[in-house]
XYZ file of N, CA and C in Angstrom:
363
model
N -140.806 12.964 -87.628
C -141.636 14.115 -87.802
C -141.908 14.745 -86.442
N -141.994 16.069 -86.380
C -142.193 16.758 -85.112
C -143.632 16.687 -84.699
N -143.840 16.516 -83.416
C -145.203 16.440 -82.913
C -145.791 17.837 -82.804
N -147.094 17.918 -82.641
C -147.757 19.224 -82.558
C -147.403 19.947 -81.281
N -147.078 19.234 -80.212
C -146.686 19.900 -78.966
C -145.321 20.566 -79.130
N -144.429 19.966 -79.908
C -143.127 20.598 -80.150
C -143.298 21.873 -80.958
N -144.219 21.892 -81.930
C -144.470 23.087 -82.731
C -145.037 24.205 -81.869
N -145.885 23.860 -80.893
C -146.461 24.875 -80.017
C -145.364 25.523 -79.167
N -144.437 24.707 -78.628
C -143.338 25.257 -77.836
C -142.465 26.157 -78.689
N -142.216 25.791 -79.900
C -141.386 26.575 -80.818
C -142.063 27.888 -81.150
N -143.395 27.890 -81.223
C -144.141 29.098 -81.570
C -144.167 30.110 -80.428
N -143.871 29.711 -79.201
C -143.917 30.630 -78.066
C -142.716 31.569 -78.022
N -141.635 31.258 -78.722
C -140.458 32.108 -78.717
C -140.624 33.206 -79.761
N -140.454 34.491 -79.359
C -140.612 35.571 -80.344
C -139.419 35.619 -81.280
N -139.690 35.978 -82.501
C -138.636 36.188 -83.474
C -138.073 37.592 -83.285
N -136.936 37.873 -83.900
C -136.271 39.160 -83.712
C -137.156 40.326 -84.118
N -137.895 40.211 -85.212
C -138.735 41.321 -85.646
C -140.022 41.412 -84.848
N -140.355 40.403 -84.067
C -141.557 40.439 -83.233
C -141.264 40.988 -81.839
N -140.007 41.186 -81.488
C -139.642 41.618 -80.135
C -140.228 42.987 -79.813
N -140.236 43.910 -80.765
C -140.789 45.233 -80.525
C -142.281 45.154 -80.250
N -142.975 44.292 -80.982
C -144.412 44.139 -80.768
C -144.691 43.592 -79.381
N -143.883 42.650 -78.929
C -144.086 42.063 -77.610
C -143.805 43.097 -76.538
N -142.761 43.914 -76.707
C -142.449 44.959 -75.739
C -143.576 45.959 -75.650
N -144.143 46.329 -76.804
C -145.243 47.287 -76.804
C -146.471 46.679 -76.140
N -146.717 45.401 -76.343
C -147.901 44.768 -75.766
C -147.734 44.594 -74.262
N -146.552 44.256 -73.799
C -146.366 44.040 -72.367
C -146.184 45.358 -71.627
N -145.761 46.425 -72.331
C -145.590 47.733 -71.705
C -144.289 47.857 -70.928
N -143.467 46.864 -70.961
C -142.202 46.909 -70.230
C -141.047 46.866 -71.217
N -140.036 47.601 -70.900
C -138.825 47.520 -71.713
C -137.740 46.923 -70.842
N -136.920 46.103 -71.403
C -135.857 45.500 -70.591
C -134.865 46.572 -70.139
N -134.415 46.457 -68.904
C -133.446 47.403 -68.359
C -132.044 46.877 -68.580
N -131.114 47.787 -68.885
C -129.727 47.330 -69.016
C -129.185 46.943 -67.643
N -128.232 46.087 -67.642
C -127.627 45.647 -66.395
C -126.883 46.811 -65.748
N -126.960 46.899 -64.442
C -126.249 47.944 -63.710
C -124.769 47.606 -63.677
N -123.895 48.614 -63.820
C -122.462 48.325 -63.769
C -122.058 47.876 -62.370
N -121.058 47.082 -62.311
C -120.550 46.623 -61.026
C -119.891 47.790 -60.308
N -119.986 47.828 -58.986
C -119.325 48.921 -58.260
C -117.819 48.835 -58.441
N -117.233 50.007 -58.617
C -115.796 50.079 -58.826
C -115.090 49.954 -57.484
N -114.105 49.131 -57.431
C -113.357 48.982 -56.192
C -112.365 50.123 -56.072
N -112.442 50.830 -54.961
C -111.532 51.935 -54.703
C -110.281 51.383 -54.027
N -109.142 51.948 -54.380
C -107.935 51.508 -53.685
C -108.004 51.942 -52.221
N -107.339 51.261 -51.360
C -107.359 51.660 -49.950
C -106.868 53.096 -49.801
N -107.532 53.867 -48.928
C -107.199 55.282 -48.770
C -105.926 55.455 -47.961
N -105.077 56.320 -48.464
C -103.857 56.681 -47.767
C -104.156 57.952 -46.986
N -104.032 57.945 -45.683
C -104.375 59.140 -44.889
C -103.551 60.370 -45.278
N -102.294 60.174 -45.611
C -101.461 61.319 -46.013
C -101.936 61.892 -47.340
N -102.274 61.004 -48.264
C -102.771 61.448 -49.570
C -104.088 62.200 -49.407
N -104.952 61.684 -48.542
C -106.243 62.336 -48.291
C -106.028 63.711 -47.666
N -105.111 63.829 -46.731
C -104.825 65.114 -46.082
C -104.255 66.108 -47.094
N -103.372 65.646 -47.993
C -102.818 66.533 -49.022
C -103.916 67.012 -49.971
N -104.794 66.100 -50.337
C -105.882 66.473 -51.247
C -106.814 67.490 -50.604
N -107.141 67.288 -49.333
C -108.014 68.235 -48.624
C -107.346 69.600 -48.527
N -106.050 69.622 -48.203
C -105.327 70.899 -48.111
C -105.301 71.600 -49.458
N -105.108 70.835 -50.523
C -105.079 71.424 -51.854
C -106.442 72.000 -52.235
N -107.512 71.290 -51.904
C -108.864 71.774 -52.194
C -109.140 73.064 -51.426
N -108.751 73.108 -50.159
C -108.970 74.318 -49.363
C -108.174 75.495 -49.920
N -106.950 75.234 -50.343
C -106.127 76.295 -50.933
C -106.754 76.819 -52.226
N -107.266 75.910 -53.056
C -107.912 76.328 -54.303
C -109.190 77.108 -54.032
N -109.932 76.723 -52.998
C -111.141 77.481 -52.639
C -110.783 78.896 -52.207
N -109.713 79.026 -51.411
C -109.283 80.362 -50.976
C -108.823 81.198 -52.161
N -108.102 80.573 -53.086
C -107.643 81.285 -54.277
C -108.834 81.756 -55.109
N -109.816 80.887 -55.259
C -111.017 81.256 -56.012
C -111.748 82.415 -55.339
N -111.843 82.384 -54.027
C -112.497 83.468 -53.298
C -111.737 84.784 -53.491
N -110.408 84.726 -53.405
C -109.589 85.930 -53.617
C -109.774 86.487 -55.025
N -109.773 85.601 -56.008
C -109.954 86.049 -57.397
C -111.341 86.649 -57.600
N -112.336 86.064 -56.994
C -113.700 86.585 -57.121
C -113.805 87.984 -56.515
N -113.176 88.180 -55.353
C -113.173 89.513 -54.734
C -112.425 90.518 -55.600
N -111.339 90.072 -56.209
C -110.562 90.959 -57.082
C -111.383 91.377 -58.303
N -112.103 90.433 -58.884
C -112.950 90.744 -60.045
C -114.007 91.768 -59.655
N -114.618 91.585 -58.481
C -115.638 92.540 -58.036
C -115.044 93.935 -57.850
N -113.857 94.017 -57.252
C -113.255 95.341 -57.033
C -112.855 95.988 -58.359
N -112.378 95.201 -59.315
C -112.016 95.752 -60.628
C -113.262 96.254 -61.352
N -114.374 95.518 -61.238
C -115.628 95.979 -61.859
C -116.064 97.308 -61.262
N -115.988 97.422 -59.935
C -116.380 98.668 -59.279
C -115.474 99.820 -59.721
N -114.178 99.560 -59.777
C -113.242 100.601 -60.202
C -113.493 101.002 -61.658
N -113.791 100.042 -62.498
C -114.081 100.331 -63.902
C -115.304 101.225 -64.026
N -116.355 100.904 -63.282
C -117.560 101.748 -63.324
C -117.257 103.167 -62.833
N -116.473 103.272 -61.767
C -116.125 104.589 -61.229
C -115.325 105.394 -62.254
N -114.354 104.739 -62.892
C -113.524 105.439 -63.873
C -114.327 105.841 -65.109
N -115.246 105.004 -65.533
C -116.096 105.384 -66.675
C -116.936 106.606 -66.343
N -117.468 106.632 -65.126
C -118.266 107.783 -64.709
C -117.412 109.050 -64.683
N -116.204 108.943 -64.121
C -115.304 110.094 -64.101
C -114.940 110.527 -65.520
N -114.729 109.578 -66.391
C -114.384 109.884 -67.780
C -115.518 110.653 -68.457
N -116.746 110.256 -68.194
C -117.889 110.970 -68.779
C -117.953 112.401 -68.262
N -117.738 112.583 -66.962
C -117.767 113.924 -66.377
C -116.656 114.790 -66.988
N -115.460 114.217 -67.075
C -114.346 114.982 -67.658
C -114.588 115.282 -69.138
N -115.137 114.357 -69.868
C -115.434 114.589 -71.284
C -116.442 115.706 -71.467
N -117.474 115.708 -70.639
C -118.478 116.783 -70.708
C -117.849 118.118 -70.333
N -116.992 118.108 -69.329
C -116.304 119.321 -68.905
C -115.443 119.882 -70.037
N -114.701 118.988 -70.722
C -113.853 119.424 -71.840
C -114.712 119.984 -72.968
N -115.816 119.335 -73.271
C -116.698 119.846 -74.327
C -117.258 121.207 -73.957
N -117.631 121.405 -72.705
C -118.148 122.709 -72.263
C -117.071 123.784 -72.355
N -115.835 123.434 -71.963
C -114.739 124.410 -72.054
C -114.462 124.784 -73.503
N -114.462 123.776 -74.368
C -114.195 124.060 -75.783
C -115.314 124.901 -76.386
N -116.543 124.653 -75.974
C -117.666 125.422 -76.510
C -117.670 126.861 -76.037
N -117.170 127.103 -74.815
C -117.185 128.473 -74.279
C -115.909 129.243 -74.606
N -114.881 128.597 -75.087
C -113.614 129.269 -75.382
C -113.614 129.782 -76.822
N -113.106 130.985 -76.989
C -113.024 131.563 -78.332
C -111.889 130.921 -79.134
N -110.958 130.271 -78.482
C -109.841 129.625 -79.166
C -110.357 128.516 -80.078
N -111.374 127.797 -79.608
C -111.892 126.666 -80.380
C -113.058 127.050 -81.286
N -113.436 128.321 -81.278
C -114.529 128.767 -82.136
C -113.999 128.961 -83.553
N -114.823 128.548 -84.512
C -114.438 128.667 -85.905
C -115.292 129.742 -86.562
N -114.772 130.294 -87.640
C -115.559 131.290 -88.374
C -116.644 130.609 -89.200
N -116.493 129.296 -89.448
C -117.493 128.519 -90.181
C -118.067 127.476 -89.221
N -119.328 127.662 -88.794
C -119.900 126.747 -87.793
C -119.933 125.290 -88.246
N -120.158 125.014 -89.534
C -120.224 123.624 -89.976
C -118.845 122.965 -89.905
N -117.787 123.740 -90.143
C -116.432 123.201 -90.045
C -116.061 122.952 -88.586
N -116.628 123.746 -87.678
C -116.316 123.585 -86.258
C -116.798 122.217 -85.774
N -117.984 121.831 -86.138
C -118.508 120.530 -85.708
C -117.679 119.400 -86.305
N -117.274 119.551 -87.560
C -116.453 118.529 -88.201
C -115.089 118.448 -87.525
N -114.529 119.616 -87.141
C -113.231 119.649 -86.486
C -113.287 118.948 -85.123
N -114.356 119.150 -84.362
C -114.515 118.484 -83.067
C -114.603 116.972 -83.265
N -115.332 116.552 -84.284
C -115.463 115.124 -84.546
C -114.130 114.516 -84.927
N -113.301 115.258 -85.664
C -111.985 114.743 -86.029
C -111.103 114.609 -84.796
N -111.132 115.631 -83.923
C -110.255 115.628 -82.765
C -110.690 114.609 -81.714
N -111.984 114.485 -81.468
C -112.464 113.679 -80.343
C -113.405 112.565 -80.774
N -113.374 112.208 -82.051
C -114.283 111.171 -82.546
C -114.040 109.812 -81.930
N -112.801 109.531 -81.518
C -112.474 108.217 -80.954
C -112.887 108.118 -79.493
N -113.195 109.229 -78.845
C -113.565 109.202 -77.427
C -115.082 109.067 -77.294
N -115.477 108.323 -76.272
C -116.905 108.160 -75.998
C -117.207 108.886 -74.709
N -117.969 109.931 -74.782
C -118.269 110.737 -73.605
C -119.501 110.241 -72.939
């Protein structure tokens, strides 16, 4: 038969469903083990120099592309502005010219919309 001291020692070990209660009471949670450091292969100086050169080349390419994007954006804005000016100019010419005047004013507006509806002035 087991002695009472053996029962006391057995009672000190938490059961699986009691582990959460013990963690909450102690206020500490067990930390996972840290991974072992990965061993790096010995560095090859030539490989390192090639990698550095490649990184520098890619940085220069990225800088060139970024400058190109900026210049294209500026050109796009300039062309849109010119397009608006030209569109307004064309509308003013059409409005002042008797060639584009219609005998029915409501048909004239519809005709302009048909001809230039796809353009955004």
